[in-house]
CSV table of C-alpha atoms in Angstrom, one decimal:
chain,number,residue,atom,x,y,z
A,1,MET,CA,0.0,0.1,0.0
A,2,ARG,CA,1.4,3.4,-0.7
A,3,ARG,CA,0.0,6.9,0.2
A,4,HIS,CA,1.3,10.2,-1.0
A,5,LEU,CA,1.2,12.9,1.7
A,6,GLY,CA,3.4,15.5,-0.1
A,7,PRO,CA,7.1,16.1,-0.6
A,8,SER,CA,8.0,14.6,2.9
A,9,LEU,CA,6.1,11.4,2.2
A,10,GLY,CA,8.5,8.4,3.0
A,11,SER,CA,8.6,5.2,1.2
A,12,LEU,CA,6.6,2.2,2.1
A,13,LEU,CA,8.0,0.1,4.7
A,14,THR,CA,7.1,-3.7,5.2
A,15,CYS,CA,8.3,-5.1,8.3
A,16,PRO,CA,7.3,-8.9,8.7
A,17,MET,CA,8.0,-10.5,12.1
A,18,GLU,CA,7.3,-13.7,13.9
A,19,ILE,CA,6.9,-13.1,17.6
A,20,CYS,CA,6.4,-15.8,20.4
A,21,PRO,CA,4.0,-14.5,23.0
A,22,SER,CA,5.9,-16.3,25.7
A,23,THR,CA,9.5,-15.8,24.9
A,24,GLY,CA,9.6,-12.8,22.4
A,25,SER,CA,11.3,-15.1,19.8
A,26,ALA,CA,9.9,-17.0,16.8
A,27,GLY,CA,7.2,-19.6,18.0
A,28,ALA,CA,4.0,-21.2,17.2
A,29,GLY,CA,2.3,-18.3,15.3
A,30,LEU,CA,3.7,-16.0,12.6
A,31,LEU,CA,2.6,-12.6,12.6
A,32,SER,CA,3.2,-10.5,9.3
A,33,LEU,CA,3.3,-6.9,9.7
A,34,LEU,CA,3.3,-4.5,6.7
A,35,LEU,CA,4.4,-1.1,8.1
A,36,VAL,CA,3.6,1.7,5.8
A,37,THR,CA,5.1,4.9,7.1
A,38,ALA,CA,4.1,8.4,5.9
A,39,LEU,CA,3.8,11.7,7.3
A,40,SER,CA,0.5,12.7,8.8
A,41,SER,CA,-1.6,15.6,9.5
A,42,PRO,CA,-2.1,17.1,13.0
A,43,SER,CA,-5.8,15.4,13.1
A,44,LEU,CA,-4.1,12.2,14.3
A,45,GLN,CA,-3.5,14.0,17.6
A,46,LYS,CA,-7.0,13.8,18.4
A,47,SER,CA,-7.1,10.0,18.6
A,48,LEU,CA,-4.5,10.0,21.4
A,49,PRO,CA,-5.7,9.7,25.0
A,50,ALA,CA,-5.4,12.8,27.4
A,51,ALA,CA,-2.4,11.4,29.0
A,52,TYR,CA,-0.7,11.0,25.8
A,53,ARG,CA,-1.6,14.5,24.5
A,54,ASP,CA,-0.6,16.0,27.8
A,55,HIS,CA,2.8,14.6,27.6
A,56,ARG,CA,3.2,15.0,23.8
A,57,GLY,CA,6.5,16.3,22.7
A,58,PRO,CA,9.6,15.3,20.9
A,59,GLN,CA,10.0,11.6,20.7
A,60,ARG,CA,13.4,11.8,22.4
A,61,HIS,CA,11.9,13.2,25.6
A,62,THR,CA,8.7,11.1,26.1
A,63,GLY,CA,9.3,8.0,24.1
A,64,LEU,CA,5.7,8.5,22.7
A,65,ILE,CA,4.8,8.5,19.0
A,66,GLN,CA,1.7,9.6,17.2
A,67,CYS,CA,-0.2,6.8,15.8
A,68,GLY,CA,-1.9,6.9,12.4
A,69,GLU,CA,-4.6,4.7,10.8
A,70,TYR,CA,-5.0,0.9,11.4
A,71,SER,CA,-6.8,-1.9,9.7
A,72,ASN,CA,-6.7,-5.6,10.0
A,73,GLN,CA,-7.8,-8.3,7.8
A,74,VAL,CA,-7.6,-12.3,7.8
A,75,LEU,CA,-5.2,-13.8,5.2
A,76,PRO,CA,-6.1,-16.8,3.1
A,77,ASN,CA,-3.6,-18.9,5.2
A,78,GLY,CA,-5.5,-18.0,8.3
A,79,LEU,CA,-2.9,-15.6,9.7
A,80,CYS,CA,-3.8,-12.1,10.7
A,81,LYS,CA,-2.4,-9.1,8.7
A,82,ILE,CA,-2.2,-5.7,10.3
A,83,VAL,CA,-1.6,-2.7,8.0
A,84,ALA,CA,-0.8,0.6,9.8
A,85,THR,CA,0.0,3.9,8.2
A,86,LEU,CA,2.1,5.9,10.7
A,87,PRO,CA,3.9,9.1,10.4
A,88,GLN,CA,7.7,9.3,10.4
A,89,GLY,CA,9.5,10.5,13.3
A,90,ASP,CA,12.0,13.3,13.4
A,91,GLU,CA,14.8,10.9,12.7
A,92,GLN,CA,13.1,9.7,9.5
A,93,ARG,CA,12.6,6.4,11.0
A,94,CYS,CA,9.5,4.2,11.3
A,95,PRO,CA,7.9,4.7,14.9
A,96,ASP,CA,7.6,1.8,17.3
A,97,MET,CA,4.7,-0.3,15.9
A,98,PHE,CA,3.9,-1.9,19.2
A,99,ARG,CA,3.8,1.4,21.2
A,100,CYS,CA,1.2,2.6,18.7
A,101,THR,CA,-0.6,-0.7,19.0
A,102,ASP,CA,-0.9,-0.2,22.6
A,103,GLU,CA,-2.5,3.1,22.1
A,104,VAL,CA,-4.8,1.8,19.6
A,105,SER,CA,-5.8,-1.1,22.1
A,106,TYR,CA,-6.3,1.5,24.7
A,107,TRP,CA,-8.8,3.3,22.6
A,108,LEU,CA,-10.4,0.0,21.3
A,109,HIS,CA,-10.8,-1.0,25.1
A,110,GLU,CA,-12.4,2.4,25.8
A,111,ASN,CA,-14.6,2.1,22.9
A,112,GLU,CA,-15.9,-1.3,24.0
A,113,GLU,CA,-16.4,0.1,27.5
A,114,ARG,CA,-18.3,3.0,26.0
A,115,LYS,CA,-20.4,0.6,23.8
A,116,TRP,CA,-21.3,-1.5,26.9
A,117,GLN,CA,-22.1,1.9,29.0
A,118,VAL,CA,-24.2,3.0,26.0
A,119,LEU,CA,-26.0,-0.5,25.9
A,120,GLU,CA,-26.8,-0.2,29.6
A,121,LEU,CA,-27.9,3.4,29.2
A,122,ARG,CA,-30.2,2.3,26.5
A,123,GLU,CA,-31.6,-0.4,28.7
A,124,LEU,CA,-31.9,2.0,31.4
A,125,VAL,CA,-33.6,4.7,29.2
A,126,SER,CA,-36.0,2.0,28.0
A,127,GLU,CA,-36.8,1.0,31.5
A,128,LEU,CA,-37.4,4.5,32.5
A,129,GLN,CA,-39.5,5.0,29.4
A,130,GLU,CA,-41.6,2.1,30.4
A,131,GLU,CA,-41.9,3.3,33.9
A,132,LEU,CA,-42.9,6.8,32.5
A,133,ARG,CA,-45.5,5.3,30.4
A,134,ASN,CA,-46.9,3.3,33.4
A,135,HIS,CA,-46.9,6.6,35.4
A,136,ARG,CA,-48.6,8.4,32.6
A,137,HIS,CA,-51.1,5.8,32.5
A,138,HIS,CA,-51.7,5.7,36.2
A,139,ILE,CA,-51.9,9.6,36.2
A,140,LYS,CA,-54.5,9.4,33.5
A,141,ILE,CA,-56.5,6.9,35.5
A,142,LEU,CA,-56.0,9.1,38.5
A,143,GLU,CA,-57.4,12.2,36.3
A,144,LEU,CA,-60.3,10.3,35.1
A,145,GLN,CA,-61.2,9.1,38.7
A,146,HIS,CA,-60.9,12.8,39.8
A,147,GLU,CA,-63.0,14.0,37.0
A,148,GLU,CA,-65.7,11.3,37.8
A,149,ALA,CA,-65.4,12.2,41.5
A,150,THR,CA,-65.7,15.8,40.7
A,151,SER,CA,-68.8,15.1,38.5
A,152,ARG,CA,-70.3,13.1,41.3
A,153,ASN,CA,-69.6,15.7,43.9
A,154,HIS,CA,-70.8,18.4,41.6
A,155,SER,CA,-74.0,16.3,40.9
A,156,LEU,CA,-74.4,15.6,44.7
A,157,ALA,CA,-73.8,19.5,45.5
A,158,GLN,CA,-76.4,20.3,42.9
A,159,ARG,CA,-78.8,17.9,44.4
A,160,VAL,CA,-78.2,19.2,47.9
A,161,GLN,CA,-78.7,22.8,46.5
A,162,ASP,CA,-81.8,21.6,44.8
A,163,LEU,CA,-83.1,19.9,48.0
A,164,GLU,CA,-82.3,23.1,50.2
A,165,HIS,CA,-84.2,25.3,47.6
A,166,ARG,CA,-87.1,23.1,47.7
A,167,TYR,CA,-86.9,23.0,51.4
A,168,SER,CA,-86.9,26.7,51.4
A,169,GLU,CA,-89.7,26.9,49.0
A,170,ALA,CA,-91.7,24.3,51.2
A,171,SER,CA,-90.9,26.2,54.2
A,172,THR,CA,-92.2,29.4,52.7
A,173,LEU,CA,-95.3,27.6,51.3
A,174,GLN,CA,-95.9,26.2,54.8
A,175,HIS,CA,-95.6,29.5,56.5
A,176,ILE,CA,-98.1,30.9,53.9
A,177,GLN,CA,-100.4,28.2,54.4
A,178,ALA,CA,-100.3,28.5,58.2
A,179,THR,CA,-100.9,32.2,57.8
A,180,LEU,CA,-103.8,31.6,55.4
A,181,LEU,CA,-105.2,29.1,57.7
A,182,TYR,CA,-105.0,31.5,60.6
A,183,ASP,CA,-106.6,34.1,58.6
A,184,MET,CA,-109.5,31.7,57.5
A,185,GLN,CA,-110.0,30.5,61.1
A,186,ALA,CA,-110.3,34.1,62.3
A,187,GLN,CA,-112.7,34.9,59.4
A,188,LEU,CA,-114.7,31.8,60.0
A,189,ASN,CA,-114.9,32.7,63.7
A,190,ASN,CA,-115.9,36.2,62.7
A,191,ILE,CA,-118.6,34.8,60.3
A,192,SER,CA,-119.8,31.8,62.5
A,193,VAL,CA,-120.3,33.8,65.8
A,194,PRO,CA,-122.8,36.4,64.4
A,195,THR,CA,-124.4,33.9,62.0
A,196,ASP,CA,-124.9,31.3,64.6
A,197,GLY,CA,-126.5,33.9,66.9
A,198,ALA,CA,-128.6,35.2,64.1
A,199,TRP,CA,-130.0,31.8,63.2
A,200,HIS,CA,-130.7,30.9,66.9
A,201,ASN,CA,-132.4,34.4,67.3
A,202,PRO,CA,-136.1,34.0,66.3
A,203,ALA,CA,-136.2,37.7,65.6
A,204,CYS,CA,-133.5,37.3,62.7
A,205,LEU,CA,-135.6,34.3,61.3
A,206,ARG,CA,-138.9,36.2,61.1
A,207,PRO,CA,-140.0,37.4,57.5
A,208,ALA,CA,-138.3,40.4,56.2
A,209,GLU,CA,-141.5,42.4,56.2
A,210,MET,CA,-142.2,41.7,59.8
A,211,ARG,CA,-138.7,42.6,60.9
A,212,LEU,CA,-138.8,45.8,58.8
A,213,GLN,CA,-142.1,46.8,60.5
A,214,GLU,CA,-140.5,46.1,64.0
A,215,GLU,CA,-137.5,48.1,63.1
A,216,THR,CA,-139.7,51.0,62.0
A,217,HIS,CA,-141.6,51.3,65.1
A,218,HIS,CA,-138.5,50.3,67.4
A,219,PRO,CA,-135.4,51.5,66.0
A,220,ASP,CA,-133.2,49.9,68.6
A,221,VAL,CA,-134.2,46.4,67.3
A,222,LYS,CA,-131.9,47.0,64.4
A,223,HIS,CA,-128.9,46.8,66.6
A,224,ALA,CA,-130.2,44.0,68.6
A,225,ARG,CA,-127.6,41.7,70.0
A,226,ASN,CA,-126.7,38.6,67.8
A,227,CYS,CA,-128.8,39.9,64.8
A,228,PRO,CA,-126.3,42.2,62.9
A,229,ILE,CA,-127.6,43.9,59.7
A,230,ASP,CA,-124.4,45.7,59.1
A,231,CYS,CA,-120.8,46.3,60.5
A,232,ALA,CA,-122.4,48.9,62.9
A,233,SER,CA,-124.5,46.3,64.4
A,234,ILE,CA,-121.4,44.1,64.8
A,235,TYR,CA,-119.6,47.1,66.6
A,236,TYR,CA,-122.5,47.5,68.9
A,237,ASN,CA,-122.3,43.7,69.8
A,238,GLY,CA,-118.8,44.3,71.2
A,239,VAL,CA,-116.6,43.4,68.2
A,240,ARG,CA,-113.9,46.0,67.7
A,241,GLN,CA,-111.6,44.3,65.3
A,242,SER,CA,-111.6,44.9,61.6
A,243,GLY,CA,-112.3,41.9,59.3
A,244,VAL,CA,-114.7,39.8,57.5
A,245,TYR,CA,-118.0,39.3,59.3
A,246,SER,CA,-121.5,37.9,58.3
A,247,ILE,CA,-124.7,40.2,58.3
A,248,MET,CA,-128.3,39.7,57.5
A,249,PRO,CA,-129.9,42.9,56.0
A,250,SER,CA,-133.3,43.5,57.4
A,251,LEU,CA,-134.8,43.6,53.9
A,252,GLY,CA,-134.4,39.8,53.6
A,253,GLY,CA,-132.2,37.3,51.9
A,254,MET,CA,-129.3,35.1,52.9
A,255,PRO,CA,-126.5,36.1,55.1
A,256,VAL,CA,-124.1,38.4,53.5
A,257,GLU,CA,-120.1,38.4,54.0
A,258,VAL,CA,-118.9,42.0,54.5
A,259,LEU,CA,-115.6,43.7,55.3
A,260,CYS,CA,-115.7,45.9,58.4
A,261,ASP,CA,-113.6,48.7,59.1
A,262,MET,CA,-113.5,49.2,62.9
A,263,ASP,CA,-110.7,51.8,63.0
A,264,THR,CA,-111.6,54.7,60.7
A,265,GLU,CA,-113.3,57.5,62.6
A,266,GLY,CA,-114.4,55.1,65.5
A,267,GLY,CA,-115.3,52.3,63.2
A,268,GLY,CA,-118.6,50.6,62.3
A,269,TRP,CA,-118.0,51.1,58.5
A,270,THR,CA,-119.3,48.5,55.9
A,271,ILE,CA,-117.0,48.7,53.0
A,272,ILE,CA,-118.8,48.6,49.6
A,273,GLN,CA,-116.0,49.0,47.3
A,274,ARG,CA,-112.1,48.9,47.5
A,275,ARG,CA,-109.5,49.6,44.7
A,276,GLN,CA,-105.8,49.1,45.6
A,277,ASP,CA,-103.6,47.3,43.1
A,278,GLY,CA,-105.5,46.6,40.0
A,279,SER,CA,-106.0,42.9,40.5
A,280,VAL,CA,-109.6,42.8,39.9
A,281,ASP,CA,-111.1,43.9,36.4
A,282,PHE,CA,-114.0,46.2,37.0
A,283,ASN,CA,-115.1,46.2,33.3
A,284,ARG,CA,-118.0,43.9,34.3
A,285,THR,CA,-121.7,43.2,33.2
A,286,TRP,CA,-124.8,44.3,34.8
A,287,ASN,CA,-125.4,41.2,36.5
A,288,GLU,CA,-122.0,41.1,38.0
A,289,TYR,CA,-122.2,44.5,39.4
A,290,ARG,CA,-125.7,43.4,40.7
A,291,GLU,CA,-124.4,40.4,42.5
A,292,GLY,CA,-120.8,41.7,43.5
A,293,PHE,CA,-117.5,40.4,42.4
A,294,GLY,CA,-113.9,40.6,43.6
A,295,ASP,CA,-112.4,39.3,47.0
A,296,LEU,CA,-112.9,40.7,50.4
A,297,SER,CA,-109.3,40.5,51.1
A,298,GLY,CA,-108.3,42.6,47.9
A,299,GLU,CA,-110.4,44.6,45.5
A,300,PHE,CA,-114.1,44.0,45.3
A,301,TRP,CA,-117.6,45.6,44.6
A,302,LEU,CA,-120.1,44.4,47.3
A,303,GLY,CA,-123.0,44.3,44.8
A,304,ASN,CA,-125.7,46.7,44.0
A,305,GLU,CA,-128.5,44.5,45.5
A,306,ASN,CA,-126.6,44.2,48.8
A,307,ILE,CA,-125.9,47.9,48.9
A,308,HIS,CA,-129.6,48.7,48.1
A,309,LYS,CA,-130.9,46.3,50.9
A,310,MET,CA,-128.3,47.9,53.5
A,311,THR,CA,-128.9,51.6,52.6
A,312,ASN,CA,-132.7,51.1,52.5
A,313,GLN,CA,-133.0,49.6,56.1
A,314,GLY,CA,-132.3,52.9,57.6
A,315,ASP,CA,-130.4,56.3,57.1
A,316,TYR,CA,-126.7,55.8,55.9
A,317,SER,CA,-123.8,58.1,55.3
A,318,LEU,CA,-121.0,57.5,52.7
A,319,ARG,CA,-117.3,58.1,53.1
A,320,ILE,CA,-114.8,58.0,50.3
A,321,ASP,CA,-111.0,57.6,51.0
A,322,LEU,CA,-108.8,58.5,48.1
A,323,GLU,CA,-104.9,58.1,47.8
A,324,ASP,CA,-102.9,59.4,44.8
A,325,TRP,CA,-99.5,57.9,43.6
A,326,ASN,CA,-97.4,60.3,45.9
A,327,ASN,CA,-99.1,58.7,49.0
A,328,LYS,CA,-101.3,61.8,49.7
A,329,HIS,CA,-104.7,61.1,51.2
A,330,LYS,CA,-108.0,62.9,50.8
A,331,HIS,CA,-111.5,61.9,51.8
A,332,ALA,CA,-115.0,63.0,50.8
A,333,PHE,CA,-118.0,62.5,53.4
A,334,TYR,CA,-121.8,62.5,52.5
A,335,GLN,CA,-124.4,62.7,55.1
A,336,VAL,CA,-127.0,61.1,52.9
A,337,PHE,CA,-126.4,58.0,50.7
A,338,SER,CA,-128.7,55.3,49.3
A,339,ILE,CA,-129.6,53.6,46.1
A,340,GLU,CA,-132.9,52.4,44.7
A,341,ASP,CA,-133.7,48.8,43.6
A,342,GLU,CA,-132.9,47.2,40.4
A,343,GLU,CA,-136.3,48.2,38.8
A,344,ASN,CA,-135.3,51.8,39.2
A,345,SER,CA,-131.8,51.0,37.8
A,346,TYR,CA,-130.2,51.5,41.4
A,347,ARG,CA,-130.8,55.2,41.0
A,348,LEU,CA,-128.3,57.1,43.3
A,349,HIS,CA,-129.1,59.4,46.3
A,350,VAL,CA,-126.1,61.3,47.8
A,351,ASP,CA,-126.0,64.6,49.5
A,352,GLY,CA,-124.5,66.6,52.4
A,353,PHE,CA,-120.9,66.9,51.3
A,354,SER,CA,-117.9,67.5,53.5
A,355,GLY,CA,-114.4,66.5,53.6
A,356,THR,CA,-110.7,67.4,52.7
A,357,VAL,CA,-111.2,67.4,48.8
A,358,GLU,CA,-113.6,69.2,46.7
A,359,ASP,CA,-116.9,67.3,45.7
A,360,SER,CA,-116.8,65.5,42.3
A,361,PHE,CA,-119.5,63.1,43.2
A,362,ALA,CA,-122.9,64.4,44.4
A,363,TRP,CA,-123.1,67.7,42.5
A,364,TYR,CA,-122.8,65.8,39.2
A,365,HIS,CA,-123.9,62.2,39.7
A,366,ASN,CA,-126.9,62.6,42.2
A,367,LYS,CA,-130.0,61.0,40.9
A,368,ARG,CA,-128.4,59.1,38.1
A,369,ASN,CA,-129.2,55.5,37.2
A,370,PHE,CA,-126.2,53.1,37.5
A,371,SER,CA,-125.0,51.7,34.1
A,372,THR,CA,-122.6,49.2,32.8
A,373,PRO,CA,-120.8,48.7,29.4
A,374,ASP,CA,-123.5,46.1,28.5
A,375,SER,CA,-126.4,48.2,29.5
A,376,GLY,CA,-126.6,50.4,26.4
A,377,ASN,CA,-125.0,53.5,28.1
A,378,LEU,CA,-122.4,55.1,26.0
A,379,CYS,CA,-120.4,56.6,28.7
A,380,ALA,CA,-120.3,53.0,30.5
A,381,GLU,CA,-118.9,51.8,27.4
A,382,ILE,CA,-116.3,54.4,26.9
A,383,CYS,CA,-115.4,54.4,30.5
A,384,HIS,CA,-115.1,50.7,30.8
A,385,GLY,CA,-116.7,50.2,34.2
A,386,GLY,CA,-120.1,50.5,36.1
A,387,TRP,CA,-121.0,53.8,37.7
A,388,TRP,CA,-123.7,56.3,37.9
A,389,TYR,CA,-122.7,58.3,34.8
A,390,HIS,CA,-124.0,61.5,33.6
A,391,GLN,CA,-122.2,63.1,30.6
A,392,CYS,CA,-120.0,61.2,31.5
A,393,PHE,CA,-118.4,61.8,34.8
A,394,TYR,CA,-116.5,64.1,37.4
A,395,SER,CA,-115.8,60.9,39.3
A,396,ASN,CA,-115.2,57.5,38.1
A,397,LEU,CA,-114.2,55.2,40.9
A,398,ASN,CA,-114.9,52.0,39.0
A,399,GLY,CA,-112.6,52.9,36.0
A,400,VAL,CA,-109.6,51.2,34.7
A,401,TYR,CA,-106.5,50.8,37.0
A,402,TYR,CA,-103.5,52.8,35.6
A,403,LYS,CA,-100.3,52.0,37.5
A,404,GLY,CA,-98.2,55.2,37.9
A,405,GLY,CA,-101.5,57.5,37.8
A,406,ARG,CA,-101.1,59.5,34.4
A,407,TYR,CA,-102.5,58.1,31.0
A,408,SER,CA,-103.6,59.4,27.9
A,409,MET,CA,-105.9,58.3,24.9
A,410,LYS,CA,-102.9,58.3,22.5
A,411,ASN,CA,-101.1,55.7,24.5
A,412,ARG,CA,-104.2,53.6,25.2
A,413,ARG,CA,-105.9,54.1,21.9
A,414,ILE,CA,-109.3,55.0,23.8
A,415,ARG,CA,-112.2,57.2,22.9
A,416,GLY,CA,-112.1,59.1,26.3
A,417,PRO,CA,-110.8,59.1,29.8
A,418,ASP,CA,-111.6,55.9,31.6
A,419,GLY,CA,-109.2,55.9,34.8
A,420,ILE,CA,-110.1,56.0,38.4
A,421,VAL,CA,-110.7,59.6,38.4
A,422,TRP,CA,-111.6,62.3,41.1
A,423,TYR,CA,-111.6,65.5,38.8
A,424,SER,CA,-111.7,68.2,41.5
A,425,TRP,CA,-108.5,66.9,43.1
A,426,LYS,CA,-106.2,66.6,40.1
A,427,ASP,CA,-108.1,69.0,37.7
A,428,THR,CA,-107.7,66.3,35.0
A,429,ASP,CA,-109.7,63.4,33.7
A,430,TYR,CA,-106.2,61.6,33.0
A,431,TYR,CA,-104.9,61.0,36.4
A,432,SER,CA,-105.9,57.7,37.8
A,433,LEU,CA,-105.9,57.3,41.6
A,434,ARG,CA,-103.9,54.6,43.4
A,435,LYS,CA,-106.4,53.5,46.1
A,436,VAL,CA,-110.1,54.0,46.8
A,437,VAL,CA,-112.3,52.9,49.5
A,438,MET,CA,-116.1,53.5,49.6
A,439,MET,CA,-118.0,52.6,53.1
A,440,ILE,CA,-121.1,53.2,54.7
A,441,ARG,CA,-122.5,53.2,58.3
A,442,PRO,CA,-125.8,54.5,60.0
A,443,ARG,CA,-126.1,58.2,60.1
A,444,THR,CA,-126.9,58.0,63.8
A,445,PHE,CA,-123.9,55.8,64.5
A,446,ARG,CA,-121.9,56.8,67.8
A,447,PRO,CA,-118.7,55.1,68.6
A,448,HIS,CA,-118.0,53.6,72.0
A,449,ILE,CA,-116.0,55.9,74.1
A,450,SER,CA,-113.6,54.0,76.6
A,451,PRO,CA,-113.8,55.4,80.2
């Protein structure tokens, strides 16, 4: 083999030898060495161990040489052939082959060690990767279990929240039910006590004509104990608490449930109409106004027939309480109040005004017939309520309930004003009041004065 490395390239040296491993002379094996020496580049220095490189220097000082490239092959005769390409030394001589072979052996041994270390590291990495996969799998299982547990906890918490909400609603409903039961028991007691007394009192069971005749000749009979004909009678019987009671007007008929006001100006008032929240529609028929409608605990009209029977069993006065949307209160009082029977269209008789607001009722509506939208009266149709209309009204206490008070034809697309109006207070037909109460009691009523 020949390699040209420039002008300093030496000739090819072939050094065959036979070496005996035990004695250093010729023996059982023949080792043929072909030594080719040439100059080398500094890159050969990189193959030296650190110890060699650190002590590298002139050959005469260290005895070390720079090794070149090695290769080996098996000859046809079974012998090993080693070919080395080595740089020449400073003395233009071939270096010590065996010394270079020691260096190569060192690096081959080091390389083998590194190979085993790499294999071990690969095995270790493979094991670590397997453990990592196992840990990731375990973590994934834990995450799924956590999500499932979180979902169950959320579902449980939601169920607990729903149960708490239902329990709160049930408690509220139970409280409302208990309150309603208490109120119903109180009202039943208020109704049953006078009614039982009335039915057990022979005077209350007499024909209406006979009782009316007795009351005409003996006025005190109207307020006889246990035979109430109005809330004033109940007051005289010792009841001082406002509420729902049962009365039996002297003009006949079945007992009538009424709402009594035992507080305003001494009490004894029988309420015949109340507006307070717009919960009841007052755009009703003639028959409904005749019989009465609504709820005594809220808004209602007592009924023209009942009002007729009560106001024609004696002399009655009327009080009207008014409230606007600024919480201001006014009232009108009429010394005389009654209405005729249905045959006369429940014609109104009202007079003797006084109060804290100017009159918008008696002066314009007195002696007018009652009318409803279905009775053929145009004003009743326009005003959507039942009232003693003239042309058409200065007061319209059974009109449409407008929240907030003010309204207009443009916004409502109506043909005229139809609110709960008391014209003389607001000087307009387009202001609807917030609350109205109409109540009656005997003109001769005198409240009880505590000693």
